Amino acid sequence: MNRGFILRKFREYYSKNEVKAPPQIEQREFGIGLEKKIDSRHMQFQNADKLNFYLRSAVPLYISYSAAFYEFPEARPMPNKNRTGADLIFDLDADECDVSCTHPHDEVCSDCMRQVKLETERLVNGFLKPDFGFKNDDLTIVFSGNRGFHIHVRSDIVHDFDQNARKEIVEYIGAEKIKLVHPGENRQLYGPTIQSAGWGGKIALTLYETIRSSENTKEFKKKTGLLTPAINNIFRNKTAALEAMRTGIWSKVPVSANAWDDLVKDLAGKLRVNLDKNVTMDMARLLRLPGSLHGGTGLVACEITDLHKFDAFSDPIVFGDTPCKVTPKQNKTFLLNKKEYSLEKEKSIELPEYAAIYAICKNWVNIHD
Amino acid sequence: MDREELEYAISYPFTSKAKKVVEQTGFNLDDPPLEVLDRAKQRIEENIRGSFEPVKSSSEKILLTELFSYPVAKILASLTTDYSLIQRFSRGEAARLSRHLLNDPHRLSEIAKELGINISENQISFADYVKAAPEKYPLVNAPLKQGVIQIDDRILPEIIANTLRSKLSQELSKKINVPQVYSKQASAFKKELLSFTTEDLGPLKIEAFPPCINTLINQAKLGSPMPHQPRFVLSSFLVNTGMPTENIVRLFANTPNFNENKTRYYVEYSAGKRGSGIKYTPPSCKKMDFYSLCRNKDALCNSIHHPLSYYSRKKRDKK
């Protein structure tokens, strides 16, 4: 009964709404899920009409498309598809973020979503634009329909990146292998300055600003959450430390190279962005198609124009508010469309259609026919 | 022919200038003389072993043979469809290039441009950098701003050489149409060239498997889920030790959703008996670590860089 209801509603959605074709649709591989997220792949659609016709007639619960372009998207096994390029993808979801929510791991609350949104904004405004030089037009930010965001970089220069190139990029964002302090002449230690480009500048500037604005180690620790031994020496020589960050001669402060390395690593750990690096490196990955419905929530995976204003529990709602009677299978409270809904096991309740669909997709309730 | 031009072409055989020189000589790639074919094979062997001396000769014939050996060696390397041979060949050519660049620092930007790297005022695009980042200078430590990196003179030669390496390995991994004279003897060439790479691993010796592989084997036996990456590692490792396909397939029998035919296809695929025909080797220790598959390291692990080297080393030590 649940399944029939969902399929009917999904069909209604696809009949009324045209899903936009991704760029170069004919070179993309598609995968669809009737039960799970992907239970059949290696599909191809020549144009938006064929895609929409399929969505209306087959009504999959999930549809995904490839980041990669292929000469033969339907060919199997994978190497026969002959990949000609791939978008660069970043995947941020609640799993990767440091959130201390108490709910079960596979659920998502507004706190997790706020955190993921912040991380996504940091990735765009702290890395992709200033460091990599991508422009707004190169970046498409997509809500996955459940608990995170995908950023699709569709600039021509990324298309021929191989796996190693993509690895360099995720390691940059994750600050892996960071090492900024090096010994030089006269037993001096050299590091970046507040004006350096890349990670060097991020670290030097953060250190400079935090040291300058902190009275003592305690305040510094409070601001950064760091507890490395180097900090005591820095505050004993505060003026020299600020001078070091301005000039790049870090040996002005009596801190060993190893201690600097540890401080840099710890600080980078706070400034890095957590993302699922496998998604970026896996060039055969299929991603939720923007404009399609997510079978686990009934929310639409949508392109986002203003990430800051985006509300993952309201904006992606596409269904109406006709009352629908459901019987909960468990006790549950959830937030949707700025309202809180409470379910009590076995106690039938009327929910607006969008909330009923959400709860059915989550497998929390049964629908009454 | 201008001697200087010829020497340039020998040092930088991938450049447009060099290709023009080859054209001018009227060299017919479809019908290489025996001495060129021999030199090409030798060139591949040198690349694999990482030992080469620049030719010093006044004989034009020897110099020309050297020049022609490059395009012929590329065809031969590609014919083998052997992933590891192609990688090692490409690395060898990159090492040759590094040496020449050391003597020709004034040619750096010219050669960079030949390889499609755009340099102006010591700045290059991050896109060129990540495709050829030297291991010692990962992007994370580079001064990256607005997509551009101010580059150090010391790093540039490495980037240029790495670019050649990745271009070659990509080009040679693609299926190409080769002149008949090569394809007719393809299997003979392949056998001869592969003999340079494979130290014969000899009879299978399970006691010599590295700890990472043993961990995966145990997981498979216990029926833990096997995602793509560990599955590939295990099957490509075992294929290279010469374990029979059927034994490898049986090893996966307890994993969830086991499908015998799919698994057999997969194992044969790793062995190069299916699909692209490329025989795969498992990832290096560095990559294993990146994928969090490096487990239970032991003392020997610290002195090797590849799971297969662990195997051959331990086997030799056990004899």
XYZ file of C-alpha atoms in Angstrom:
688
model
C 0.000 0.000 0.000
C 2.824 2.366 0.942
C 4.684 1.601 -2.241
C 1.648 2.109 -4.449
C 0.931 5.449 -2.821
C 4.513 6.664 -3.210
C 4.698 5.573 -6.844
C 1.412 7.352 -7.582
C 2.684 10.547 -5.975
C 6.093 10.347 -7.637
C 4.391 9.802 -11.018
C 2.246 12.874 -10.396
C 5.369 14.887 -9.671
C 7.183 13.741 -12.799
C 4.069 14.375 -14.930
C 3.776 17.945 -13.744
C 7.475 18.799 -13.575
C 10.079 18.737 -16.306
C 13.479 17.529 -15.012
C 16.309 19.525 -16.546
C 18.852 17.485 -18.485
C 22.411 17.660 -17.132
C 24.951 19.188 -19.540
C 25.966 16.729 -22.309
C 23.228 14.343 -21.251
C 23.914 12.000 -24.153
C 27.422 11.317 -22.837
C 26.342 10.498 -19.296
C 25.620 7.151 -17.720
C 22.413 6.895 -15.691
C 21.448 4.533 -12.920
C 18.054 4.063 -11.365
C 16.716 2.482 -8.222
C 13.318 0.855 -7.961
C 14.049 -0.704 -4.577
C 17.452 0.466 -3.421
C 19.413 3.527 -4.491
C 20.869 1.974 -7.613
C 19.685 -1.392 -8.831
C 20.371 -0.911 -12.469
C 22.889 1.269 -14.249
C 24.624 1.637 -17.643
C 21.610 3.510 -19.014
C 21.689 6.372 -21.470
C 19.219 9.126 -22.424
C 19.762 11.055 -25.634
C 17.906 14.181 -24.529
C 15.671 15.747 -21.888
C 12.472 14.460 -23.562
C 13.584 10.849 -23.397
C 14.673 11.270 -19.792
C 11.357 12.804 -18.756
C 9.355 10.221 -20.667
C 11.236 7.534 -18.788
C 10.696 9.177 -15.400
C 6.945 9.459 -16.015
C 6.539 5.901 -17.219
C 8.993 3.894 -15.092
C 8.805 6.127 -11.981
C 12.063 5.138 -10.275
C 12.465 5.915 -6.587
C 15.966 7.163 -7.285
C 17.784 8.333 -10.391
C 21.465 9.197 -10.617
C 23.794 10.289 -13.382
C 27.526 10.033 -13.902
C 30.038 12.741 -13.150
C 31.927 11.274 -16.098
C 31.335 11.643 -19.834
C 31.606 8.587 -21.990
C 31.730 7.832 -25.666
C 29.499 4.813 -25.043
C 27.614 5.319 -21.754
C 25.727 2.040 -22.109
C 28.741 -0.177 -22.801
C 29.850 -2.733 -20.236
C 32.118 -3.416 -18.473
C 33.229 0.087 -17.491
C 36.405 0.419 -19.614
C 34.376 -0.177 -22.784
C 32.436 3.002 -22.118
C 35.597 4.907 -23.027
C 35.598 7.769 -20.610
C 36.387 11.135 -22.188
C 36.289 13.279 -19.058
C 34.522 13.925 -15.785
C 33.183 16.784 -13.715
C 34.925 17.345 -10.400
C 32.640 16.429 -7.512
C 32.667 17.216 -3.825
C 30.351 15.422 -1.458
C 29.589 16.771 1.977
C 27.109 15.067 4.209
C 26.181 14.748 7.829
C 28.387 11.648 8.165
C 31.573 13.575 7.503
C 30.890 16.514 9.774
C 31.801 16.719 13.420
C 28.390 16.970 14.955
C 27.589 15.830 18.411
C 23.926 15.039 17.823
C 22.435 12.317 19.936
C 20.033 10.843 17.368
C 20.788 7.589 15.526
C 23.596 7.784 12.990
C 21.399 7.386 9.907
C 19.061 10.221 10.786
C 19.468 13.888 10.216
C 18.392 16.883 12.277
C 18.515 20.621 11.732
C 21.736 20.805 13.725
C 23.519 18.382 11.434
C 22.176 20.152 8.378
C 23.319 23.545 9.669
C 26.791 22.107 10.183
C 26.913 20.549 6.713
C 25.746 23.818 5.202
C 28.492 25.713 7.018
C 31.094 23.243 5.778
C 29.791 23.593 2.232
C 29.974 27.376 2.451
C 33.510 27.118 3.807
C 34.497 24.842 0.932
C 33.134 27.263 -1.663
C 34.197 30.559 -0.124
C 37.373 29.429 1.609
C 38.830 27.083 -1.005
C 37.120 26.651 -4.362
C 36.832 30.348 -5.158
C 39.871 32.021 -3.545
C 42.409 29.216 -3.934
C 41.305 27.314 -7.020
C 39.901 30.375 -8.755
C 36.565 28.805 -9.701
C 33.789 31.221 -10.544
C 30.137 31.012 -9.604
C 29.357 29.780 -13.112
C 31.724 26.825 -12.691
C 30.009 25.606 -9.533
C 26.641 23.924 -9.159
C 25.592 23.219 -5.601
C 22.996 20.503 -5.271
C 21.046 19.342 -2.236
C 21.178 15.543 -2.395
C 17.585 15.153 -1.259
C 18.507 13.757 2.107
C 21.411 14.752 4.268
C 24.021 16.636 2.306
C 25.254 18.584 -0.649
C 27.132 17.837 -3.830
C 29.205 20.447 -5.541
C 29.633 19.818 -9.252
C 32.561 21.666 -10.806
C 31.911 21.781 -14.521
C 34.834 23.887 -15.645
C 36.601 22.546 -18.764
C 39.966 22.506 -17.036
C 38.943 19.757 -14.601
C 37.528 17.319 -17.130
C 40.769 15.535 -17.952
C 41.965 15.222 -14.346
C 42.917 11.642 -13.563
C 42.440 10.012 -10.183
C 45.778 11.252 -8.893
C 45.001 14.839 -9.815
C 41.681 14.560 -7.984
C 43.516 13.100 -5.019
C 45.858 16.108 -4.890
C 42.791 18.343 -4.731
C 40.993 16.482 -1.924
C 44.237 16.283 0.000
C 44.608 20.042 -0.386
C 41.145 20.655 1.026
C 41.755 18.134 3.802
C 45.201 19.648 4.558
C 46.749 16.199 4.384
C 50.569 16.104 4.230
C 50.758 19.765 5.185
C 54.306 20.943 5.940
C 55.049 24.620 5.893
C 58.164 25.167 8.007
C 61.578 24.453 6.516
C 65.145 24.899 7.741
C 67.180 27.433 5.803
C 70.503 29.265 6.032
C 72.125 30.059 9.391
C 69.982 27.511 11.164
C 66.896 29.636 10.598
C 63.423 28.196 10.187
C 61.359 29.597 7.366
C 57.583 29.494 7.114
C 54.819 31.316 5.290
C 53.817 34.923 5.968
C 50.413 36.480 6.483
C 50.518 37.370 2.805
C 51.397 33.919 1.481
C 49.068 32.192 -0.938
C 47.374 28.866 -0.214
C 47.541 27.039 3.086
C 50.620 29.016 4.118
C 48.633 32.227 4.211
C 45.653 30.624 5.923
C 47.833 29.286 8.729
C 50.094 32.322 9.162
C 47.158 34.725 9.135
C 45.113 32.662 11.590
C 48.095 32.377 13.927
C 48.841 36.081 13.592
C 45.280 37.176 14.280
C 44.739 34.775 17.144
C 48.043 35.525 18.837
C 47.468 39.271 18.422
C 43.969 39.175 19.836
C 44.707 36.818 22.748
C 46.026 37.986 26.082
C 47.581 34.686 27.046
C 47.804 30.983 26.254
C 44.498 30.317 27.939
C 42.668 32.671 25.637
C 44.483 31.248 22.614
C 43.495 27.742 23.628
C 39.923 28.840 24.053
C 39.783 30.383 20.585
C 41.497 27.582 18.704
C 40.834 24.575 20.865
C 44.510 23.711 20.509
C 46.792 22.479 23.270
C 50.199 22.154 21.671
C 53.323 22.835 23.741
C 54.605 25.451 21.263
C 51.953 27.899 22.440
C 53.617 28.609 25.785
C 56.813 29.656 24.044
C 54.870 31.773 21.592
C 53.197 33.776 24.313
C 56.444 34.240 26.191
C 57.682 35.898 22.975
C 54.511 37.412 21.613
C 56.083 40.339 19.728
C 58.613 38.028 18.102
C 55.855 35.614 17.165
C 53.878 38.329 15.394
C 57.084 39.426 13.681
C 57.685 35.831 12.581
C 54.273 35.653 10.909
C 54.912 38.943 9.102
C 58.406 38.082 7.873
C 58.262 34.330 7.423
C 61.316 33.816 9.677
C 59.675 31.532 12.187
C 62.878 30.905 14.127
C 62.378 34.329 15.708
C 60.464 32.329 18.301
C 62.292 29.581 20.210
C 60.100 26.767 18.931
C 61.538 23.674 17.282
C 60.685 22.659 13.720
C 58.802 19.639 14.996
C 56.773 21.706 17.426
C 55.879 24.157 14.648
C 54.893 21.230 12.417
C 52.585 19.924 15.116
C 50.989 23.313 15.645
C 50.503 23.795 11.888
C 48.946 20.344 11.553
C 46.611 20.885 14.493
C 45.525 24.288 13.280
C 45.022 22.988 9.730
C 42.864 20.277 11.266
C 40.533 23.022 12.459
C 40.542 24.939 9.181
C 40.195 22.005 6.766
C 36.897 20.936 5.264
C 35.661 17.429 5.905
C 34.397 15.731 2.816
C 34.007 12.242 1.455
C 37.202 11.984 -0.549
C 36.211 8.753 -2.226
C 33.393 10.497 -4.065
C 35.822 12.998 -5.556
C 38.275 10.296 -6.568
C 35.799 7.741 -7.875
C 35.329 8.751 -11.474
C 32.678 6.116 -12.101
C 30.434 7.544 -9.380
C 26.741 8.197 -10.039
C 25.150 11.208 -8.332
C 21.551 12.093 -7.612
C 20.075 13.900 -10.605
C 19.066 17.473 -9.739
C 15.315 17.868 -10.147
C 14.635 14.224 -9.274
C 13.013 12.906 -6.115
C 14.893 11.121 -3.361
C 13.146 7.842 -2.579
C 14.294 7.919 1.039
C 12.635 11.267 1.833
C 10.315 12.298 -1.006
C 12.241 15.570 -1.136
C 13.584 16.897 -4.400
C 17.301 16.982 -5.088
C 17.647 20.562 -6.175
C 20.186 23.034 -7.446
C 20.727 25.781 -4.896
C 21.196 29.415 -5.841
C 21.522 30.875 -2.362
C 23.103 28.346 -0.062
C 22.992 30.677 2.906
C 19.210 30.969 2.784
C 18.586 27.343 1.859
C 16.463 25.371 4.331
C 16.846 21.643 3.756
C 13.639 20.905 5.648
C 11.407 23.301 3.702
C 12.796 24.338 0.344
C 12.987 20.847 -1.198
C 9.336 20.055 -0.394
C 7.379 19.526 -3.601
C 4.171 17.861 -2.407
C 1.021 19.606 -1.174
C -0.688 19.621 2.181
C -3.837 17.563 1.540
C -4.361 15.629 4.779
C -3.399 11.954 4.629
C -4.153 9.439 7.331
C -1.226 7.309 8.494
C -0.507 4.824 11.270
C 2.952 5.168 12.841
C 5.065 2.016 13.235
C 7.139 3.675 15.936
C 7.367 6.765 18.100
C 9.081 9.568 16.280
C 9.413 13.335 16.256
C 10.533 15.143 13.130
C 10.852 18.620 11.755
C 9.544 19.537 8.326
C 8.380 22.786 6.744
C 9.227 24.593 9.995
C 6.730 22.460 11.925
C 7.391 19.675 14.366
C 5.480 16.446 13.925
C 5.109 13.832 16.619
C 4.228 10.251 15.851
C 3.003 7.808 18.447
C 3.204 4.115 17.699
C -0.083 2.581 16.424
C -1.898 5.869 16.950
C -3.361 6.971 13.606
C -2.862 10.589 12.700
C -3.485 12.955 9.805
C -0.418 14.503 8.234
C -0.140 16.941 5.348
C 0.720 15.001 2.196
C 4.393 16.105 2.099
C 4.938 14.981 5.698
C 3.117 11.703 5.083
C 5.323 11.028 2.062
C 8.453 11.892 4.069
C 7.415 9.548 6.889
C 6.466 6.718 4.509
C 9.789 7.028 2.657
C 11.555 6.877 6.018
C 9.507 3.737 6.768
C 8.057 5.225 9.944
C 4.352 4.926 9.048
C 1.797 3.009 7.009
C -0.644 4.920 4.830
C -4.394 4.320 5.044
C -5.893 3.783 1.645
C 71.015 17.056 -41.554
C 71.976 19.557 -38.931
C 73.793 17.743 -36.119
C 72.442 20.090 -33.473
C 68.885 19.500 -34.630
C 69.413 15.771 -34.524
C 70.809 15.866 -31.002
C 67.910 18.002 -29.855
C 65.478 15.522 -31.379
C 67.185 12.634 -29.583
C 67.013 14.429 -26.242
C 63.435 15.576 -26.687
C 61.862 13.007 -29.020
C 58.269 13.922 -28.070
C 58.532 17.514 -29.345
C 57.094 18.785 -32.592
C 60.615 19.646 -33.734
C 61.718 16.076 -33.186
C 58.749 14.704 -35.053
C 59.619 16.968 -37.955
C 63.180 15.677 -37.964
C 61.902 12.099 -38.086
C 59.625 13.021 -40.969
C 62.460 14.629 -42.888
C 64.519 11.459 -42.741
C 61.682 9.596 -44.443
C 61.669 6.979 -41.701
C 58.852 4.487 -42.185
C 57.344 3.484 -38.865
C 55.505 0.625 -40.572
C 58.720 -1.039 -41.555
C 61.424 -0.416 -38.969
C 64.879 -1.834 -39.707
C 66.007 -4.604 -37.409
C 68.558 -2.460 -35.578
C 65.861 0.095 -34.722
C 63.561 -2.638 -33.455
C 66.376 -4.023 -31.302
C 67.292 -0.629 -29.930
C 63.614 0.037 -29.157
C 63.384 -3.162 -27.114
C 66.600 -2.271 -25.372
C 65.189 1.185 -24.660
C 62.162 -0.386 -22.988
C 64.389 -2.666 -20.959
C 66.540 0.288 -19.865
C 63.446 2.218 -18.870
C 62.161 -0.656 -16.806
C 65.475 -1.132 -15.042
C 65.912 2.625 -14.670
C 69.456 2.564 -16.024
C 70.423 4.392 -19.178
C 73.397 6.176 -20.604
C 72.998 8.906 -23.206
C 74.297 7.902 -26.641
C 77.587 9.438 -27.484
C 78.476 8.678 -31.047
C 79.558 10.526 -34.121
C 77.986 8.002 -36.423
C 74.850 9.403 -37.952
C 73.437 5.908 -38.328
C 73.675 5.241 -34.604
C 72.172 8.608 -33.812
C 69.281 8.043 -36.190
C 68.647 4.599 -34.743
C 68.465 6.228 -31.339
C 65.981 8.800 -32.610
C 63.730 6.235 -34.289
C 63.792 3.950 -31.281
C 61.438 6.294 -29.411
C 58.305 6.014 -31.582
C 58.930 2.305 -32.106
C 59.391 1.673 -28.375
C 56.108 3.458 -27.712
C 54.262 1.146 -30.072
C 55.888 -1.929 -28.563
C 55.149 -0.848 -24.997
C 51.551 -0.156 -25.882
C 51.242 -3.556 -27.600
C 51.974 -5.378 -24.369
C 48.789 -3.896 -22.806
C 50.597 -4.500 -19.520
C 49.728 -1.790 -17.019
C 52.860 -2.060 -14.977
C 55.183 -2.231 -18.004
C 53.552 0.870 -19.483
C 53.931 2.720 -16.179
C 57.568 1.758 -15.879
C 58.282 2.610 -19.500
C 56.709 6.044 -19.029
C 58.599 6.630 -15.820
C 61.823 5.756 -17.639
C 61.164 8.255 -20.413
C 60.419 10.880 -17.767
C 63.728 10.101 -16.053
C 65.562 10.500 -19.381
C 63.871 13.850 -19.839
C 64.856 14.967 -16.324
C 68.502 14.323 -17.159
C 68.395 16.337 -20.347
C 66.620 19.222 -18.635
C 69.361 19.314 -16.034
C 71.824 20.203 -18.803
C 69.427 22.571 -20.575
C 67.892 24.806 -17.899
C 67.296 27.502 -20.536
C 64.929 25.147 -22.360
C 62.559 24.584 -19.416
C 59.673 26.756 -20.539
C 60.034 25.740 -24.178
C 59.774 22.049 -23.306
C 56.979 22.762 -20.827
C 54.968 24.414 -23.583
C 55.571 21.416 -25.860
C 53.854 19.292 -23.207
C 50.927 21.679 -22.928
C 52.003 23.346 -19.679
C 51.418 27.075 -19.809
C 54.020 29.069 -17.941
C 54.202 32.788 -17.676
C 56.410 34.619 -15.221
C 56.958 31.412 -13.276
C 53.242 30.914 -12.765
C 51.349 27.814 -13.811
C 47.734 26.796 -13.530
C 46.862 24.458 -10.690
C 45.361 22.209 -13.365
C 48.803 21.581 -14.876
C 50.259 21.185 -11.385
C 47.906 18.515 -10.072
C 48.338 16.405 -13.186
C 52.070 16.252 -12.476
C 52.640 17.223 -8.865
C 56.005 15.901 -7.648
C 55.632 13.572 -4.703
C 57.784 15.802 -2.526
C 55.717 18.901 -3.277
C 52.041 18.039 -2.953
C 49.522 20.728 -3.883
C 48.713 21.257 -0.204
C 52.080 22.943 0.311
C 51.997 24.992 -2.883
C 51.185 28.711 -2.895
C 47.846 28.395 -4.638
C 45.849 31.541 -5.305
C 43.080 32.151 -7.804
C 43.921 28.902 -9.560
C 47.546 29.870 -10.132
C 50.758 28.690 -8.484
C 53.976 30.646 -8.277
C 56.466 27.998 -9.061
C 59.947 27.350 -7.818
C 62.703 26.733 -10.398
C 63.682 23.590 -8.549
C 60.250 22.049 -8.953
C 59.623 22.917 -12.582
C 61.826 20.181 -14.122
C 60.018 17.575 -12.047
C 56.647 18.857 -13.141
C 57.704 18.757 -16.757
C 59.016 15.202 -16.435
C 55.910 14.061 -14.560
C 53.713 15.573 -17.241
C 55.498 13.529 -19.881
C 55.088 10.431 -17.725
C 51.358 10.845 -17.255
C 50.795 11.774 -20.905
C 52.701 8.711 -22.074
C 51.011 6.319 -19.693
C 47.610 7.604 -20.735
C 48.416 7.485 -24.416
C 49.913 4.006 -24.262
C 47.065 2.556 -22.194
C 44.562 3.305 -24.938
C 43.828 0.752 -27.595
C 45.669 1.796 -30.725
C 45.779 0.611 -34.276
C 49.271 -0.646 -34.860
C 50.907 -1.331 -38.190
C 50.582 -4.948 -39.203
C 54.277 -5.634 -38.944
C 53.941 -5.188 -35.167
C 50.579 -6.774 -34.562
C 51.633 -9.925 -36.412
C 54.393 -10.457 -33.875
C 52.519 -8.968 -30.966
C 52.579 -12.024 -28.757
C 56.280 -12.663 -29.362
C 57.091 -9.040 -28.515
C 54.889 -9.162 -25.489
C 56.580 -12.249 -24.149
C 60.033 -10.831 -24.685
C 59.227 -7.438 -23.168
C 57.373 -8.834 -20.190
C 60.373 -10.971 -19.355
C 62.099 -7.683 -18.431
C 59.491 -6.908 -15.809
C 58.533 -10.079 -14.110
C 61.006 -11.520 -11.829
C 59.489 -14.947 -11.855
C 57.577 -15.172 -8.615
C 57.823 -18.947 -8.787
C 55.468 -21.370 -7.076
C 52.766 -19.924 -4.864
C 53.791 -19.497 -1.240
C 50.946 -18.338 0.955
C 53.158 -17.931 4.054
C 54.892 -15.036 2.286
C 51.783 -12.885 1.804
C 51.998 -9.428 3.341
C 49.845 -8.648 6.410
C 47.472 -6.348 4.488
C 46.590 -9.164 2.108
C 46.215 -11.688 4.940
C 43.816 -9.297 6.631
C 41.705 -9.082 3.488
C 41.769 -12.846 3.017
C 40.527 -13.324 6.571
C 37.767 -10.778 6.031
C 36.693 -12.556 2.853
C 36.676 -15.928 4.618
C 34.628 -14.503 7.474
C 32.110 -13.197 4.992
C 32.636 -9.501 5.647
C 31.363 -7.168 2.944
C 33.976 -6.582 0.236
C 33.632 -3.207 -1.442
C 35.243 -2.576 -4.788
C 38.622 -1.348 -3.589
C 39.622 -4.232 -1.273
C 38.149 -6.692 -3.763
C 40.360 -5.273 -6.488
C 43.424 -5.330 -4.219
C 42.924 -8.946 -3.276
C 42.167 -10.203 -6.730
C 44.971 -8.280 -8.457
C 47.465 -9.402 -5.812
C 46.513 -13.060 -6.032
C 46.445 -13.019 -9.817
C 50.045 -11.812 -9.768
C 51.183 -14.584 -7.446
C 49.901 -17.073 -9.982
C 47.090 -18.429 -7.824
C 44.620 -20.246 -10.101
C 41.457 -18.303 -10.960
C 39.170 -20.908 -9.411
C 40.936 -20.719 -6.045
C 40.610 -16.959 -6.028
C 36.916 -17.159 -6.913
C 36.315 -19.637 -4.089
C 37.964 -17.247 -1.639
C 35.143 -14.773 -2.213
C 32.446 -17.420 -1.756
C 31.471 -16.292 1.757
C 31.206 -12.593 0.978
C 27.670 -11.151 0.955
C 25.820 -11.285 -2.384
C 28.459 -13.628 -3.804
C 27.880 -14.290 -7.487
C 30.203 -16.916 -8.870
C 30.070 -15.851 -12.502
C 30.494 -12.187 -11.777
C 33.411 -12.943 -9.478
C 35.078 -15.152 -12.077
C 34.684 -12.417 -14.676
C 36.155 -9.953 -12.233
C 39.174 -12.087 -11.411
C 39.826 -12.803 -15.081
C 39.482 -9.110 -15.706
C 42.221 -8.311 -13.179
C 44.375 -10.913 -14.876
C 43.931 -9.177 -18.225
C 42.049 -12.110 -19.711
C 38.926 -9.984 -20.157
C 37.968 -6.461 -21.080
C 40.828 -4.185 -21.973
C 43.350 -7.016 -21.744
C 45.369 -5.069 -19.223
C 46.847 -7.078 -16.391
C 46.596 -5.125 -13.179
C 48.916 -5.009 -10.204
C 47.670 -4.154 -6.733
C 48.145 -0.559 -5.492
C 51.402 0.536 -3.884
C 51.724 0.646 -0.088
C 51.157 4.409 -0.230
C 47.833 3.990 -1.981
C 46.874 1.097 0.281
C 47.425 3.404 3.207
C 45.347 6.115 1.566
C 42.452 3.678 1.221
C 42.964 2.572 4.840
C 43.779 -0.937 3.648
C 47.306 -1.013 5.080
C 46.881 -3.195 8.160
C 49.055 -4.924 10.745
C 52.331 -3.572 9.368
C 55.385 -5.603 10.324
C 59.121 -4.960 10.203
C 59.494 -5.983 6.566
C 56.784 -3.483 5.581
C 59.094 -0.625 6.456
C 61.604 -1.607 3.828
C 59.254 -2.129 0.860
C 56.836 0.035 -1.063
C 54.578 -2.480 -2.711
C 52.663 -5.553 -1.478
C 54.161 -7.629 -4.302
C 57.701 -6.632 -3.301
C 56.897 -7.801 0.210
C 55.852 -11.137 -1.250
C 58.897 -11.629 -3.435
C 61.252 -10.469 -0.718
C 59.804 -12.706 1.970
C 59.746 -15.624 -0.402
C 63.384 -15.149 -1.220
C 64.285 -14.819 2.462
C 62.406 -17.991 3.329
C 64.305 -20.091 0.828
